[in-house]
């Protein structure tokens, strides 16, 4: 029984090693290298696209923040001008 187990384990190890060697040999061929380079380029293109989307999203968020600041500043100026006008009117009425 032991011999049968070790025989089966040896066959399984041989098959796994043969597949690994064949895969490595295929990657070393020009076609395999082209596939690897193509895959890397697709990955880089995806990363650049994702980065661009993040930048656009951040730009839009910042633009919204700045727009809020400008609108609030206009409102503050308007209230301050009204307050100054009321103060001048009170002083003139003394």
CSV table of N, CA and C in Angstrom, one decimal, residues 1-93:
chain,number,residue,atom,x,y,z
A,1,UNK,N,0.8,-1.2,0.0
A,1,UNK,CA,0.0,0.0,0.0
A,1,UNK,C,0.9,1.3,0.0
A,2,UNK,N,2.0,1.2,0.8
A,2,UNK,CA,2.9,2.4,0.8
A,2,UNK,C,3.5,2.7,-0.5
A,3,UNK,N,3.9,1.6,-1.2
A,3,UNK,CA,4.5,1.8,-2.5
A,3,UNK,C,3.5,2.4,-3.5
A,4,UNK,N,2.3,2.0,-3.4
A,4,UNK,CA,1.3,2.5,-4.3
A,4,UNK,C,1.0,4.0,-4.0
A,5,UNK,N,1.0,4.4,-2.7
A,5,UNK,CA,0.9,5.8,-2.4
A,5,UNK,C,2.0,6.6,-2.9
A,6,UNK,N,3.3,6.2,-2.7
A,6,UNK,CA,4.4,6.9,-3.2
A,6,UNK,C,4.5,6.9,-4.7
A,7,UNK,N,4.1,5.9,-5.3
A,7,UNK,CA,4.0,5.8,-6.8
A,7,UNK,C,3.1,6.9,-7.3
A,8,UNK,N,1.9,7.0,-6.7
A,8,UNK,CA,0.9,8.0,-7.1
A,8,UNK,C,1.4,9.4,-6.8
A,9,UNK,N,2.0,9.6,-5.6
A,9,UNK,CA,2.5,10.9,-5.3
A,9,UNK,C,3.6,11.3,-6.3
A,10,UNK,N,4.4,10.4,-6.7
A,10,UNK,CA,5.5,10.7,-7.7
A,10,UNK,C,4.9,11.0,-9.1
A,11,UNK,N,3.9,10.3,-9.5
A,11,UNK,CA,3.2,10.7,-10.7
A,11,UNK,C,2.6,12.1,-10.7
A,12,UNK,N,1.9,12.4,-9.5
A,12,UNK,CA,1.3,13.7,-9.4
A,12,UNK,C,2.3,14.8,-9.4
A,13,UNK,N,3.4,14.6,-8.7
A,13,UNK,CA,4.5,15.6,-8.7
A,13,UNK,C,5.1,15.7,-10.1
A,14,UNK,N,5.3,14.6,-10.8
A,14,UNK,CA,5.8,14.7,-12.2
A,14,UNK,C,4.9,15.4,-13.1
A,15,UNK,N,3.6,15.2,-13.0
A,15,UNK,CA,2.7,15.9,-13.9
A,15,UNK,C,2.7,17.4,-13.5
A,16,UNK,N,2.7,17.8,-12.2
A,16,UNK,CA,2.7,19.2,-11.8
A,16,UNK,C,4.0,19.9,-12.3
A,17,UNK,N,5.1,19.2,-12.1
A,17,UNK,CA,6.4,19.8,-12.6
A,17,UNK,C,6.4,19.9,-14.1
A,18,UNK,N,5.9,18.9,-14.8
A,18,UNK,CA,5.9,19.0,-16.3
A,18,UNK,C,5.1,20.2,-16.8
A,19,UNK,N,3.9,20.4,-16.1
A,19,UNK,CA,3.0,21.5,-16.5
A,19,UNK,C,3.7,22.8,-16.2
A,20,UNK,N,4.4,22.9,-15.1
A,20,UNK,CA,5.0,24.2,-14.7
A,20,UNK,C,6.2,24.5,-15.7
A,21,UNK,N,7.0,23.5,-16.1
A,21,UNK,CA,8.1,23.6,-17.0
A,21,UNK,C,7.5,24.1,-18.4
A,22,UNK,N,6.5,23.4,-18.8
A,22,UNK,CA,5.9,23.8,-20.1
A,22,UNK,C,5.3,25.2,-20.1
A,23,UNK,N,4.7,25.6,-19.0
A,23,UNK,CA,4.2,26.9,-18.9
A,23,UNK,C,5.3,28.0,-19.0
A,24,UNK,N,6.4,27.7,-18.2
A,24,UNK,CA,7.5,28.6,-18.2
A,24,UNK,C,8.2,28.7,-19.6
A,25,UNK,N,8.3,27.5,-20.3
A,25,UNK,CA,8.9,27.5,-21.6
A,25,UNK,C,8.0,28.3,-22.6
A,26,UNK,N,6.7,28.2,-22.5
A,26,UNK,CA,5.8,28.9,-23.4
A,26,UNK,C,5.9,30.4,-23.1
A,27,UNK,N,6.1,30.8,-21.9
A,27,UNK,CA,6.2,32.2,-21.6
A,27,UNK,C,7.5,32.8,-22.1
A,28,UNK,N,8.5,32.0,-22.3
A,28,UNK,CA,9.8,32.4,-22.9
A,28,UNK,C,9.8,32.6,-24.4
A,29,UNK,N,8.8,32.1,-25.0
A,29,UNK,CA,8.7,32.2,-26.5
A,29,UNK,C,8.3,33.7,-26.8
A,30,UNK,N,8.5,34.1,-28.1
A,30,UNK,CA,8.1,35.5,-28.5
A,30,UNK,C,6.6,35.7,-28.3
A,31,UNK,N,5.8,34.7,-28.6
A,31,UNK,CA,4.4,34.8,-28.5
A,31,UNK,C,4.0,35.0,-27.0
A,32,UNK,N,4.6,34.2,-26.1
A,32,UNK,CA,4.3,34.3,-24.7
A,32,UNK,C,4.8,35.6,-24.1
A,33,UNK,N,5.9,36.1,-24.6
A,33,UNK,CA,6.3,37.4,-24.1
A,33,UNK,C,5.4,38.5,-24.6
A,34,UNK,N,4.9,38.4,-25.9
A,34,UNK,CA,4.0,39.4,-26.4
A,34,UNK,C,2.7,39.4,-25.6
A,35,UNK,N,2.2,38.2,-25.2
A,35,UNK,CA,1.0,38.1,-24.3
A,35,UNK,C,1.3,38.8,-23.0
A,36,UNK,N,2.4,38.6,-22.4
A,36,UNK,CA,2.8,39.3,-21.1
A,36,UNK,C,2.8,40.8,-21.3
A,37,UNK,N,3.5,41.2,-22.4
A,37,UNK,CA,3.5,42.7,-22.6
A,37,UNK,C,2.2,43.3,-22.8
A,38,UNK,N,1.4,42.5,-23.7
A,38,UNK,CA,0.0,43.0,-23.9
A,38,UNK,C,-0.8,43.1,-22.7
A,39,UNK,N,-0.7,42.1,-21.8
A,39,UNK,CA,-1.4,42.1,-20.5
A,39,UNK,C,-1.0,43.2,-19.7
A,40,UNK,N,0.3,43.5,-19.6
A,40,UNK,CA,0.8,44.6,-18.8
A,40,UNK,C,0.3,45.9,-19.4
A,41,UNK,N,0.3,46.1,-20.7
A,41,UNK,CA,-0.2,47.3,-21.3
A,41,UNK,C,-1.7,47.5,-21.0
A,42,UNK,N,-2.5,46.5,-21.0
A,42,UNK,CA,-3.9,46.6,-20.7
A,42,UNK,C,-4.1,47.0,-19.2
A,43,UNK,N,-3.2,46.4,-18.4
A,43,UNK,CA,-3.3,46.8,-16.9
A,43,UNK,C,-2.9,48.2,-16.7
A,44,UNK,N,-1.9,48.7,-17.4
A,44,UNK,CA,-1.5,50.1,-17.3
A,44,UNK,C,-2.6,51.0,-17.8
A,45,UNK,N,-3.2,50.7,-19.0
A,45,UNK,CA,-4.2,51.5,-19.5
A,45,UNK,C,-5.4,51.6,-18.6
A,46,UNK,N,-5.8,50.5,-17.9
A,46,UNK,CA,-6.8,50.5,-17.0
A,46,UNK,C,-6.5,51.4,-15.8
A,47,UNK,N,-5.3,51.3,-15.3
A,47,UNK,CA,-4.9,52.1,-14.2
A,47,UNK,C,-4.9,53.6,-14.5
A,48,UNK,N,-4.4,53.9,-15.7
A,48,UNK,CA,-4.4,55.3,-16.1
A,48,UNK,C,-5.9,55.8,-16.3
A,49,UNK,N,-6.7,55.0,-16.8
A,49,UNK,CA,-8.1,55.4,-17.0
A,49,UNK,C,-8.8,55.6,-15.6
A,50,UNK,N,-8.5,54.7,-14.7
A,50,UNK,CA,-9.0,54.9,-13.3
A,50,UNK,C,-8.5,56.1,-12.6
A,51,UNK,N,-7.2,56.4,-12.8
A,51,UNK,CA,-6.6,57.6,-12.3
A,51,UNK,C,-7.2,58.8,-12.8
A,52,UNK,N,-7.5,58.8,-14.1
A,52,UNK,CA,-8.1,60.0,-14.8
A,52,UNK,C,-9.5,60.2,-14.2
A,53,UNK,N,-10.3,59.1,-14.0
A,53,UNK,CA,-11.6,59.2,-13.5
A,53,UNK,C,-11.5,59.8,-12.0
A,54,UNK,N,-10.6,59.4,-11.2
A,54,UNK,CA,-10.4,59.9,-9.9
A,54,UNK,C,-10.1,61.4,-9.9
A,55,UNK,N,-9.2,61.8,-10.8
A,55,UNK,CA,-8.8,63.2,-10.9
A,55,UNK,C,-10.0,64.0,-11.3
A,56,UNK,N,-10.8,63.6,-12.3
A,56,UNK,CA,-12.0,64.3,-12.7
A,56,UNK,C,-13.0,64.4,-11.6
A,57,UNK,N,-13.1,63.4,-10.8
A,57,UNK,CA,-14.1,63.4,-9.7
A,57,UNK,C,-13.6,64.4,-8.6
A,58,UNK,N,-12.3,64.4,-8.4
A,58,UNK,CA,-11.7,65.3,-7.4
A,58,UNK,C,-11.8,66.7,-7.9
A,59,UNK,N,-11.6,67.0,-9.2
A,59,UNK,CA,-11.7,68.3,-9.7
A,59,UNK,C,-13.2,68.8,-9.5
A,60,UNK,N,-14.1,68.0,-9.8
A,60,UNK,CA,-15.5,68.4,-9.7
A,60,UNK,C,-15.9,68.7,-8.3
A,61,UNK,N,-15.4,67.9,-7.4
A,61,UNK,CA,-15.7,68.1,-5.9
A,61,UNK,C,-15.1,69.4,-5.5
A,62,UNK,N,-13.9,69.7,-5.9
A,62,UNK,CA,-13.2,70.9,-5.5
A,62,UNK,C,-13.9,72.1,-6.1
A,63,UNK,N,-14.3,72.0,-7.4
A,63,UNK,CA,-15.0,73.1,-8.1
A,63,UNK,C,-16.3,73.4,-7.3
A,64,UNK,N,-17.0,72.4,-6.9
A,64,UNK,CA,-18.3,72.6,-6.1
A,64,UNK,C,-18.0,73.3,-4.8
A,65,UNK,N,-16.9,72.9,-4.1
A,65,UNK,CA,-16.5,73.6,-2.9
A,65,UNK,C,-16.2,75.1,-3.1
A,66,UNK,N,-15.4,75.3,-4.2
A,66,UNK,CA,-15.1,76.7,-4.5
A,66,UNK,C,-16.3,77.5,-4.9
A,67,UNK,N,-17.2,76.9,-5.6
A,67,UNK,CA,-18.5,77.6,-6.0
A,67,UNK,C,-19.2,77.9,-4.7
A,68,UNK,N,-19.3,77.0,-3.7
A,68,UNK,CA,-20.0,77.3,-2.5
A,68,UNK,C,-19.3,78.5,-1.7
A,69,UNK,N,-18.0,78.6,-1.8
A,69,UNK,CA,-17.3,79.7,-1.1
A,69,UNK,C,-17.6,81.0,-1.8
A,70,UNK,N,-17.6,81.0,-3.1
A,70,UNK,CA,-17.9,82.2,-3.8
A,70,UNK,C,-19.4,82.7,-3.6
A,71,UNK,N,-20.3,81.8,-3.6
A,71,UNK,CA,-21.7,82.1,-3.3
A,71,UNK,C,-21.8,82.6,-1.9
A,72,UNK,N,-21.2,82.0,-0.9
A,72,UNK,CA,-21.3,82.4,0.5
A,72,UNK,C,-20.6,83.8,0.6
A,73,UNK,N,-19.5,84.0,-0.1
A,73,UNK,CA,-18.8,85.3,0.0
A,73,UNK,C,-19.7,86.4,-0.5
A,74,UNK,N,-20.4,86.1,-1.6
A,74,UNK,CA,-21.4,87.1,-2.2
A,74,UNK,C,-22.5,87.4,-1.2
A,75,UNK,N,-23.0,86.4,-0.5
A,75,UNK,CA,-24.0,86.6,0.5
A,75,UNK,C,-23.5,87.4,1.7
A,76,UNK,N,-22.3,87.1,2.1
A,76,UNK,CA,-21.7,87.9,3.2
A,76,UNK,C,-21.6,89.3,2.8
A,77,UNK,N,-21.1,89.6,1.6
A,77,UNK,CA,-20.9,91.0,1.2
A,77,UNK,C,-22.2,91.7,1.1
A,78,UNK,N,-23.3,91.0,0.6
A,78,UNK,CA,-24.6,91.6,0.5
A,78,UNK,C,-25.1,92.0,1.9
A,79,UNK,N,-25.0,91.1,2.8
A,79,UNK,CA,-25.5,91.3,4.2
A,79,UNK,C,-24.7,92.4,4.8
A,80,UNK,N,-23.4,92.4,4.6
A,80,UNK,CA,-22.5,93.5,5.2
A,80,UNK,C,-22.9,94.9,4.6
A,81,UNK,N,-23.2,94.9,3.3
A,81,UNK,CA,-23.6,96.2,2.7
A,81,UNK,C,-24.9,96.6,3.2
A,82,UNK,N,-25.9,95.7,3.4
A,82,UNK,CA,-27.2,96.1,4.0
A,82,UNK,C,-27.0,96.6,5.4
A,83,UNK,N,-26.1,96.0,6.2
A,83,UNK,CA,-25.9,96.4,7.5
A,83,UNK,C,-25.2,97.8,7.5
A,84,UNK,N,-24.3,98.0,6.7
A,84,UNK,CA,-23.6,99.3,6.6
A,84,UNK,C,-24.6,100.4,6.2
A,85,UNK,N,-25.5,100.1,5.3
A,85,UNK,CA,-26.5,101.1,4.8
A,85,UNK,C,-27.4,101.4,6.0
A,86,UNK,N,-27.9,100.4,6.7
A,86,UNK,CA,-28.7,100.7,7.9
A,86,UNK,C,-28.0,101.5,8.9
A,87,UNK,N,-26.7,101.2,9.2
A,87,UNK,CA,-26.0,102.0,10.1
A,87,UNK,C,-25.8,103.4,9.7
A,88,UNK,N,-25.5,103.6,8.4
A,88,UNK,CA,-25.4,105.0,7.9
A,88,UNK,C,-26.7,105.8,8.0
A,89,UNK,N,-27.8,105.0,7.7
A,89,UNK,CA,-29.2,105.7,7.8
A,89,UNK,C,-29.5,106.1,9.3
A,90,UNK,N,-29.1,105.2,10.2
A,90,UNK,CA,-29.3,105.6,11.6
A,90,UNK,C,-28.5,106.8,12.0
A,91,UNK,N,-27.2,106.8,11.6
A,91,UNK,CA,-26.4,107.9,11.9
A,91,UNK,C,-26.9,109.2,11.3
A,92,UNK,N,-27.4,109.1,10.1
A,92,UNK,CA,-27.9,110.3,9.4
A,92,UNK,C,-29.1,110.8,10.1
A,93,UNK,N,-29.9,109.9,10.7
A,93,UNK,CA,-31.1,110.3,11.4
A,93,UNK,C,-30.9,110.9,12.7
